Short mmCIF file of C-alpha atoms in Angstrom, two decimals:
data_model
loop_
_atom_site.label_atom_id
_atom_site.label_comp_id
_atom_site.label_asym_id
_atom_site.label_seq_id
_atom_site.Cartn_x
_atom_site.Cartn_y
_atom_site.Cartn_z
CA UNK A 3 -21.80 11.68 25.69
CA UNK A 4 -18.87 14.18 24.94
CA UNK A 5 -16.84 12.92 21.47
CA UNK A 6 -13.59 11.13 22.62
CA UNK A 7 -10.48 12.36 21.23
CA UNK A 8 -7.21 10.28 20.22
CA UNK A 9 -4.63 11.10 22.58
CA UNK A 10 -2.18 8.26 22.83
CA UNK A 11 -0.88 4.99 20.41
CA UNK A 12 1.19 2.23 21.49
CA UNK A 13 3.35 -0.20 20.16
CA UNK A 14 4.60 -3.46 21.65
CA UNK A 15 7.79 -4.15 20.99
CA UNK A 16 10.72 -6.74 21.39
CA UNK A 17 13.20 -3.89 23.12
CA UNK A 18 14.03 -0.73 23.56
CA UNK A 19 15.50 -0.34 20.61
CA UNK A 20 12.47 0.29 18.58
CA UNK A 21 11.48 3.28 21.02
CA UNK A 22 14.71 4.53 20.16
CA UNK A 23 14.65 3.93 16.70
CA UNK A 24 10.88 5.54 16.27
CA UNK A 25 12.28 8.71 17.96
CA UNK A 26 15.29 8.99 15.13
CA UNK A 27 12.87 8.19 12.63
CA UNK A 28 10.15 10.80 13.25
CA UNK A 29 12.48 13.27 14.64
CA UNK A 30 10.63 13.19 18.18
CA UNK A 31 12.17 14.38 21.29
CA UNK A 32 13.53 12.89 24.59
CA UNK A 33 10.70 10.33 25.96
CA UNK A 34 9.26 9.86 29.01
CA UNK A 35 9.72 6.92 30.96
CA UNK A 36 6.69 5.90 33.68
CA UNK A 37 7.69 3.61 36.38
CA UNK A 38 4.17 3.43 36.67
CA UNK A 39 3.94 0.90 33.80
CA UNK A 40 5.48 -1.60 35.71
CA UNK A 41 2.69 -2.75 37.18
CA UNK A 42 1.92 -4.38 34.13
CA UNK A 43 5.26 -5.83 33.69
CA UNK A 44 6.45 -3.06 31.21
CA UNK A 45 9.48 -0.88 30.62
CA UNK A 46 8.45 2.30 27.98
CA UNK A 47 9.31 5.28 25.83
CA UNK A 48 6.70 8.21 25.66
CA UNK A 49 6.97 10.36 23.21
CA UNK A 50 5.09 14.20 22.82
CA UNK A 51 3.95 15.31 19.45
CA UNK A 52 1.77 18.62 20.03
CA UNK A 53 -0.15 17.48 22.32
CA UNK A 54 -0.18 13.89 21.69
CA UNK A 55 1.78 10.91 22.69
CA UNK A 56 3.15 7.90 20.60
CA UNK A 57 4.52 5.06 23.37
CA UNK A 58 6.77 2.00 23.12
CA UNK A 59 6.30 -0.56 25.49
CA UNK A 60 8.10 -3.80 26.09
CA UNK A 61 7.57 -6.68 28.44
CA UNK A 62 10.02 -7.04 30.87
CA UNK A 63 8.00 -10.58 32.51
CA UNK A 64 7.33 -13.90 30.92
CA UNK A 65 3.90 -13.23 32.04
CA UNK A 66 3.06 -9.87 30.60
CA UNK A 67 0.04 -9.33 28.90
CA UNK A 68 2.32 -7.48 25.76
CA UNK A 69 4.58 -10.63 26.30
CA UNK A 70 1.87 -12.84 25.01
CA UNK A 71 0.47 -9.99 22.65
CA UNK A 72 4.12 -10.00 20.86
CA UNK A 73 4.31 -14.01 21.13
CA UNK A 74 1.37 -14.38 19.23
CA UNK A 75 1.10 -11.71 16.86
CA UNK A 76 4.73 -10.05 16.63
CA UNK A 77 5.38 -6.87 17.43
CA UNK A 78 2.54 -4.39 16.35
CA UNK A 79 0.01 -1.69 17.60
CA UNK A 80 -1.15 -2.70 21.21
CA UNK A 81 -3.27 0.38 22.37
CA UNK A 82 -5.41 3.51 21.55
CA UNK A 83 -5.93 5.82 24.27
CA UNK A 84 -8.65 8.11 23.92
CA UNK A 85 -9.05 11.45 26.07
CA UNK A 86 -12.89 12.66 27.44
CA UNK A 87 -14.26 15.00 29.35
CA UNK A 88 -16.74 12.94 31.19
CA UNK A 89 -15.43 9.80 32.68
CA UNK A 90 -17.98 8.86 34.49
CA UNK A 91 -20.48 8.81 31.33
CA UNK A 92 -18.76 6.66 29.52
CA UNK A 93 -18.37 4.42 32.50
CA UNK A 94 -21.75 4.13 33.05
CA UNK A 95 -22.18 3.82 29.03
CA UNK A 96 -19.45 0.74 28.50
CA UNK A 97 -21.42 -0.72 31.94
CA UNK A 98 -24.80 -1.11 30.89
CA UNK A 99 -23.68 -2.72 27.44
CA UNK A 100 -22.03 -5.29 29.46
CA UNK A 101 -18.55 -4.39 28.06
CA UNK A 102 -16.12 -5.24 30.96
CA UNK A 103 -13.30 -2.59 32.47
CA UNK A 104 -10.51 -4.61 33.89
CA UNK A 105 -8.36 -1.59 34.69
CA UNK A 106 -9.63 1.49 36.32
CA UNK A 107 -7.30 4.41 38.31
CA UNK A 108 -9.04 7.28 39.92
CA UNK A 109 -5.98 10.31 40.91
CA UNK A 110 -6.27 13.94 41.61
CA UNK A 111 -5.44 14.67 37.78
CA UNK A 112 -6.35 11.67 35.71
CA UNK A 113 -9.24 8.77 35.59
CA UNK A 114 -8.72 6.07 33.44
CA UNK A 115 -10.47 2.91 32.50
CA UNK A 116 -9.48 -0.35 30.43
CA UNK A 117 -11.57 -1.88 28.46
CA UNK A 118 -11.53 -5.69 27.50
CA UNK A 119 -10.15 -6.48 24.69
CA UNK A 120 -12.35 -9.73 24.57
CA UNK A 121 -14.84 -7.35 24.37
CA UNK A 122 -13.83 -4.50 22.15
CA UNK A 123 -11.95 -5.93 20.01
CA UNK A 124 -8.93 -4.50 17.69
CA UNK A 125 -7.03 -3.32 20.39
CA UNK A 126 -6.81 -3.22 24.14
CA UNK A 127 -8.67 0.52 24.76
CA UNK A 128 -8.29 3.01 27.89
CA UNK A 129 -10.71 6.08 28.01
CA UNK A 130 -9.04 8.86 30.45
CA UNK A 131 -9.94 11.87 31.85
CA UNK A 132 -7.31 14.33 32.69
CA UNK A 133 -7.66 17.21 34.90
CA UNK A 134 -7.09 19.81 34.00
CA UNK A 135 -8.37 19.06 30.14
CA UNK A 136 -4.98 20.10 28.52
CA UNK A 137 -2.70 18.09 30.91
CA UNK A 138 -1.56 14.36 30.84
CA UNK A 139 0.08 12.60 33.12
CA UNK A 140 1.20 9.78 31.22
CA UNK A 141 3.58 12.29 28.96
CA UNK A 142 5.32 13.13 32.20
CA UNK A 143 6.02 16.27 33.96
CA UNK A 144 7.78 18.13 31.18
CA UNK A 145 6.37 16.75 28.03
CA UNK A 146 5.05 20.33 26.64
CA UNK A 147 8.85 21.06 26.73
CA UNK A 148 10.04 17.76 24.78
CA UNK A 149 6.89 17.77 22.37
CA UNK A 150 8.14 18.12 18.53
CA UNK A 151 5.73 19.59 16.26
CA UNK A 152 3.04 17.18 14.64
CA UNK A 153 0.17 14.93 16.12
CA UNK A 154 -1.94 11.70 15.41
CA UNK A 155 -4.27 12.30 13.14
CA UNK A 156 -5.82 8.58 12.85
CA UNK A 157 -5.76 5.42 13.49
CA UNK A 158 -6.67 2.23 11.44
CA UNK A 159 -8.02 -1.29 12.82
CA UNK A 160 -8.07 -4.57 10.82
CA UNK A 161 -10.77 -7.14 11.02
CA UNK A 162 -12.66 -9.73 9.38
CA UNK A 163 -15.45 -7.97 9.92
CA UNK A 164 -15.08 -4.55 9.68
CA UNK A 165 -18.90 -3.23 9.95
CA UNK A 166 -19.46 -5.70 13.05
CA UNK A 167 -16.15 -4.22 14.54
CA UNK A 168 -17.21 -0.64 13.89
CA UNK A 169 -20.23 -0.55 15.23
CA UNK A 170 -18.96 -2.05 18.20
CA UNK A 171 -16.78 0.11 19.10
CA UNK A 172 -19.61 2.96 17.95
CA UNK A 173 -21.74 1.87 21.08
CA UNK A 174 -19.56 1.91 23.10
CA UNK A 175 -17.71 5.21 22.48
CA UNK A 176 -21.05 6.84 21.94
CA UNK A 177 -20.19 7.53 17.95
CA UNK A 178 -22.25 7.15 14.68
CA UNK A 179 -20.57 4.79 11.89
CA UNK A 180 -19.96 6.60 8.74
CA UNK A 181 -18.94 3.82 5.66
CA UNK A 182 -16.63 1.89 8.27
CA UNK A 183 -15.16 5.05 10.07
CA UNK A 184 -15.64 6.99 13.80
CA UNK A 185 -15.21 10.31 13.54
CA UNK A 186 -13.08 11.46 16.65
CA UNK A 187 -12.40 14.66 18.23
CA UNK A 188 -9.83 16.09 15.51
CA UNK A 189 -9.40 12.33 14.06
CA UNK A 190 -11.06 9.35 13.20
CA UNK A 191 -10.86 5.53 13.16
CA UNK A 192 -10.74 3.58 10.65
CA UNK A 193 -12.04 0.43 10.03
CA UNK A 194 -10.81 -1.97 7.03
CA UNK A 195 -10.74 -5.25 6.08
CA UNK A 196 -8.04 -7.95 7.23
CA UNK A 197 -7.38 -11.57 8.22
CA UNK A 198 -7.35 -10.89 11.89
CA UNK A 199 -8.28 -8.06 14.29
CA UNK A 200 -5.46 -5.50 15.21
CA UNK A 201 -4.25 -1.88 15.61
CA UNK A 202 -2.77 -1.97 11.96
CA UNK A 203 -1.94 1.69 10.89
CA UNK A 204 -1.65 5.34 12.61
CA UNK A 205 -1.77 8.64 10.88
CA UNK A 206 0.57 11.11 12.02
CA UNK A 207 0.59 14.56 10.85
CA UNK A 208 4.69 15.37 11.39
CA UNK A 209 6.88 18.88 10.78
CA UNK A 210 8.69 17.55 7.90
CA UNK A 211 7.04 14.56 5.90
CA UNK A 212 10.27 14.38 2.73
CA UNK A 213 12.71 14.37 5.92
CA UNK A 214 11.27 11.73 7.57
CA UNK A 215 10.58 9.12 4.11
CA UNK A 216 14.36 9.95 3.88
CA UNK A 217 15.23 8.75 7.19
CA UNK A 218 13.32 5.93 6.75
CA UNK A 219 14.80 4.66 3.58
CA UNK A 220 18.72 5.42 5.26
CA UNK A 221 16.94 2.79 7.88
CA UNK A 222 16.12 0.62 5.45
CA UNK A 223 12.42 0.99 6.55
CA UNK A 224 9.82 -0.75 4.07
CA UNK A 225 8.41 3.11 2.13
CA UNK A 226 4.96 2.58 0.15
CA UNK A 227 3.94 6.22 -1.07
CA UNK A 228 3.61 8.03 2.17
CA UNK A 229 3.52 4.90 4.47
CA UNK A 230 6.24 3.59 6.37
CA UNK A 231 5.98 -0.31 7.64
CA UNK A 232 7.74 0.15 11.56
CA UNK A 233 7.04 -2.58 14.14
CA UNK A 234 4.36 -4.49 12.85
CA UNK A 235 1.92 -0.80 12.09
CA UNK A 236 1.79 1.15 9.10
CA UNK A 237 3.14 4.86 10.09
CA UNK A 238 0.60 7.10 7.55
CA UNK A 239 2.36 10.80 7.18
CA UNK A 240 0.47 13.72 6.31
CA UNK A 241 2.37 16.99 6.05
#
């Protein structure tokens, strides 16, 4: 099975003020906003870095799955979207090991599938498959004209059990665990150790790393080193 890339991370969040507030912070520019996500009781903020997307969603029901995500855990990472090349593989692959898809879309220029997070663990995970390979409908029609240099470079899951957890998510996105990390199209995952599981940290290569820790600390943003504590994840820079 084809190596899955990183091409999307999502935060829950309380409002839209933290998509607008990410966007000042990293220097991004104008996001997309998919009425599409309302089917899942959403309102959100896409951003384009390269050719990568950081999102912002927020519940807009009682009901909402991120609803109860933020209720329980605060507001935090919520999803890692990875891009392949062969849908149907890894359908077949995340079938036979039992792992369940509650979410699946089939349109002229995207497939998608959701896996359980029950199942997965970390983080709810979607596995798409755009056509053609270098377009994405989620960014929206224009994103390659909004996109601001930079891109996600990694992304970092806590656990309890971070060997169990990696090699979990190893079968099922066809990977080989090397010392508690899955090494991604241009990326990786990381797996550490924590007191629960969740999407704790992503690693974003961006134009300008001083200008950003700068903007950051007019915010009054937590700064450790290169790491910036926003919404409940860890924001890694790498120049």
């Amino acid at each position: 099975m084809p190596v899955p890339r990183i091409r999307q991370l999502v935060i829950a969040a309380k409002s839209l003020e933290t998509a607008d507030q990410l966007g000042e912070l990293l220097g991004l520019g104008e996001p997309f906003i998919d009425p599409g996500v309302k089917e899942f009781g959403l309102e959100n903020r896409v951003y384009a870095m390269g050719d990568q997307f950081l999102e912002v969603v927020v519940p807009m029901k009682d009901d909402a799955p991120a609803q109860r995500f933020i209720t329980r855990c605060g507001e935090g990472g919520y999803m890692a979207i990875f891009q392949t090349p062969q849908l149907d593989a890894f359908r077949s692959r995340v079938d036979s090991l039992g792992i369940r898809r509650v979410w699946n879309i089939d349109l002229p220029d995207i497939s998608a599938s959701h896996l359980h997070p029950a199942d997965m663990g970390g983080t709810i995970v979607s596995v798409d498959e755009a056509r053609p390979l270098g377009s994405w409908r989620w960014g929206g029609p224009d994103w390659r004209e909004r996109s601001v240099p930079g891109g996600l470079v990694s992304m970092a899951v806590e656990t309890p059990d971070p060997d169990g957890l990696a090699s979990r998510w190893a079968l099922a996105l066809g990977l080989i665990v090397d010392r508690r990390t899955l090494y991604v199209k241009d990326g990786a995952i990381i797996f550490r150790e924590g007191p629960v599981e969740r999407l704790a940290a992503f690693g974003i290569h961006v134009d300008d790393r001083e200008a950003v820790l700068a903007r950051a600390q007019d915010m009054g943003l937590d700064v450790d080193g290169f790491e910036i504590r926003f919404a409940g994840v860890g924001l890694s820079l790498l120049d």
